[in-house]
Amino acid sequence: MPTATLAGPAPAAPHETHERFFDARPAGMLVDRPDLSEDDLLAAIAERLVFEGRTGPEPQVVIEAARLGKRKALAFLRKLLLPPPRSPLSMPVRPILREHMTRTDDDMR
Protein backbone atom coordinates (compact mmCIF):
# COMPACT_ATOMS: atom_id res chain seq x y z
CA MET A 1 0.00 0.00 0.00
CA PRO A 2 1.47 3.40 -0.97
CA THR A 3 2.08 5.84 1.83
CA ALA A 4 0.48 9.22 1.52
CA THR A 5 2.58 12.26 2.27
CA LEU A 6 1.01 15.34 3.64
CA ALA A 7 2.31 18.63 2.36
CA GLY A 8 2.34 20.66 5.53
CA PRO A 9 4.05 23.91 6.30
CA ALA A 10 7.78 23.98 5.86
CA PRO A 11 9.74 23.50 9.05
CA ALA A 12 10.34 26.73 10.89
CA ALA A 13 13.70 28.31 10.23
CA PRO A 14 15.89 29.03 13.21
CA HIS A 15 15.08 32.30 14.90
CA GLU A 16 16.16 35.06 12.56
CA THR A 17 17.61 38.02 14.33
CA HIS A 18 16.77 41.36 12.84
CA GLU A 19 19.30 43.87 13.95
CA ARG A 20 17.88 47.35 14.22
CA PHE A 21 19.94 50.42 13.57
CA PHE A 22 21.10 51.88 16.87
CA ASP A 23 22.04 55.55 16.86
CA ALA A 24 25.07 55.70 19.15
CA ARG A 25 25.65 59.44 18.69
CA PRO A 26 25.32 61.73 21.74
CA ALA A 27 21.73 62.18 22.89
CA GLY A 28 21.65 65.84 21.83
CA MET A 29 22.15 64.79 18.22
CA LEU A 30 18.78 63.01 18.30
CA VAL A 31 17.20 66.48 18.39
CA ASP A 32 19.88 68.18 16.25
CA ARG A 33 21.32 69.95 19.29
CA PRO A 34 24.89 68.71 19.88
CA ASP A 35 25.26 71.17 22.76
CA LEU A 36 22.69 69.28 24.88
CA SER A 37 23.83 66.56 27.24
CA GLU A 38 21.87 63.39 27.88
CA ASP A 39 20.80 64.82 31.25
CA ASP A 40 19.38 67.92 29.51
CA LEU A 41 17.41 65.72 27.15
CA LEU A 42 16.17 63.47 29.97
CA ALA A 43 14.95 66.54 31.87
CA ALA A 44 13.13 67.86 28.78
CA ILE A 45 11.47 64.47 28.21
CA ALA A 46 10.38 64.25 31.87
CA GLU A 47 8.98 67.79 31.67
CA ARG A 48 7.01 66.94 28.52
CA LEU A 49 5.61 63.76 30.08
CA VAL A 50 4.41 65.77 33.10
CA PHE A 51 2.93 68.42 30.79
CA GLU A 52 0.95 65.75 28.92
CA GLY A 53 -0.14 64.12 32.20
CA ARG A 54 1.53 60.81 31.34
CA THR A 55 3.06 58.47 33.89
CA GLY A 56 5.25 56.53 31.49
CA PRO A 57 7.44 55.62 29.80
CA GLU A 58 10.61 56.52 31.62
CA PRO A 59 12.66 59.23 29.87
CA GLN A 60 15.57 56.82 29.32
CA VAL A 61 13.20 54.42 27.51
CA VAL A 62 12.18 57.23 25.14
CA ILE A 63 15.84 57.93 24.30
CA GLU A 64 16.56 54.22 23.73
CA ALA A 65 13.51 53.89 21.47
CA ALA A 66 14.57 56.97 19.50
CA ARG A 67 18.06 55.53 19.08
CA LEU A 68 16.45 52.40 17.64
CA GLY A 69 14.57 54.58 15.15
CA LYS A 70 11.06 54.12 16.59
CA ARG A 71 8.79 56.65 14.91
CA LYS A 72 6.67 57.41 18.00
CA ALA A 73 9.75 58.19 20.07
CA LEU A 74 11.24 60.39 17.34
CA ALA A 75 7.93 62.26 16.98
CA PHE A 76 7.84 62.75 20.75
CA LEU A 77 11.36 64.23 20.71
CA ARG A 78 10.26 66.77 18.09
CA LYS A 79 7.68 68.12 20.58
CA LEU A 80 10.18 68.83 23.35
CA LEU A 81 10.71 72.28 24.76
CA LEU A 82 14.51 72.49 24.78
CA PRO A 83 16.72 74.94 26.67
CA PRO A 84 18.32 77.71 24.65
CA PRO A 85 21.73 76.98 23.08
CA ARG A 86 24.70 77.44 25.36
CA SER A 87 27.37 77.13 22.73
CA PRO A 88 28.00 79.83 20.17
CA LEU A 89 26.35 79.33 16.82
CA SER A 90 28.71 78.56 14.00
CA MET A 91 28.64 81.47 11.61
CA PRO A 92 30.98 82.16 8.74
CA VAL A 93 33.49 84.92 9.38
CA ARG A 94 32.87 87.90 7.16
CA PRO A 95 35.27 90.83 7.03
CA ILE A 96 33.82 94.24 7.73
CA LEU A 97 34.32 96.42 4.71
CA ARG A 98 35.06 100.03 5.43
CA GLU A 99 35.13 101.35 1.90
CA HIS A 100 33.08 104.36 2.89
CA MET A 101 35.87 105.46 5.26
CA THR A 102 38.60 105.27 2.64
CA ARG A 103 36.83 107.47 0.12
CA THR A 104 37.76 111.07 -0.22
CA ASP A 105 35.36 113.93 -0.69
CA ASP A 106 36.24 114.01 -4.39
CA ASP A 107 35.20 110.36 -4.81
CA MET A 108 31.80 111.05 -3.32
CA ARG A 109 30.95 113.83 -5.75
C-alpha atoms as one frame of an Amber mdcrd trajectory, in Angstrom:
protein
   0.000   0.000   0.000   1.474   3.404  -0.966   2.076   5.839   1.835   0.476
   9.224   1.523   2.576  12.260   2.272   1.013  15.343   3.637   2.307  18.633
   2.359   2.335  20.664   5.525   4.054  23.911   6.296   7.776  23.977   5.863
   9.738  23.500   9.046  10.340  26.730  10.888  13.695  28.309  10.227  15.887
  29.032  13.214  15.077  32.296  14.903  16.157  35.064  12.561  17.607  38.016
  14.333  16.766  41.362  12.843  19.303  43.869  13.953  17.883  47.350  14.221
  19.941  50.420  13.566  21.103  51.882  16.872  22.039  55.552  16.864  25.071
  55.702  19.146  25.645  59.441  18.695  25.323  61.729  21.740  21.732  62.181
  22.889  21.653  65.845  21.833  22.149  64.793  18.216  18.777  63.013  18.299
  17.203  66.481  18.388  19.884  68.181  16.254  21.325  69.946  19.295  24.890
  68.714  19.883  25.260  71.172  22.764  22.694  69.283  24.883  23.835  66.558
  27.236  21.868  63.392  27.876  20.796  64.820  31.254  19.376  67.915  29.514
  17.406  65.721  27.148  16.172  63.469  29.966  14.948  66.539  31.874  13.135
  67.856  28.782  11.475  64.472  28.213  10.382  64.251  31.866   8.979  67.791
  31.669   7.006  66.937  28.517   5.608  63.763  30.084   4.412  65.768  33.103
   2.928  68.417  30.790   0.953  65.752  28.916  -0.142  64.119  32.196   1.528
  60.811  31.344   3.062  58.474  33.891   5.251  56.527  31.486   7.444  55.620
  29.800  10.611  56.522  31.624  12.661  59.234  29.874  15.570  56.821  29.322
  13.204  54.423  27.507  12.185  57.226  25.144  15.841  57.931  24.295  16.558
  54.220  23.727  13.508  53.892  21.468  14.573  56.973  19.498  18.056  55.531
  19.078  16.446  52.397  17.640  14.569  54.577  15.154  11.061  54.118  16.592
   8.789  56.653  14.911   6.674  57.410  17.999   9.748  58.194  20.069  11.242
  60.390  17.337   7.931  62.256  16.979   7.844  62.753  20.752  11.358  64.231
  20.709  10.261  66.772  18.091   7.680  68.121  20.584  10.179  68.831  23.350
  10.713  72.282  24.760  14.505  72.489  24.783  16.717  74.939  26.668  18.324
  77.712  24.652  21.725  76.980  23.075  24.695  77.445  25.360  27.368  77.126
  22.733  28.004  79.828  20.170  26.352  79.331  16.824  28.706  78.556  13.999
  28.635  81.473  11.607  30.976  82.162   8.736  33.486  84.917   9.376  32.874
  87.901   7.158  35.267  90.825   7.033  33.823  94.237   7.732  34.323  96.419
   4.711  35.061 100.033   5.426  35.127 101.345   1.900  33.082 104.358   2.895
  35.868 105.464   5.257  38.604 105.267   2.637  36.826 107.467   0.124  37.762
 111.071  -0.223  35.362 113.934  -0.692  36.237 114.006  -4.391  35.201 110.359
  -4.808  31.801 111.051  -3.320  30.946 113.830  -5.747
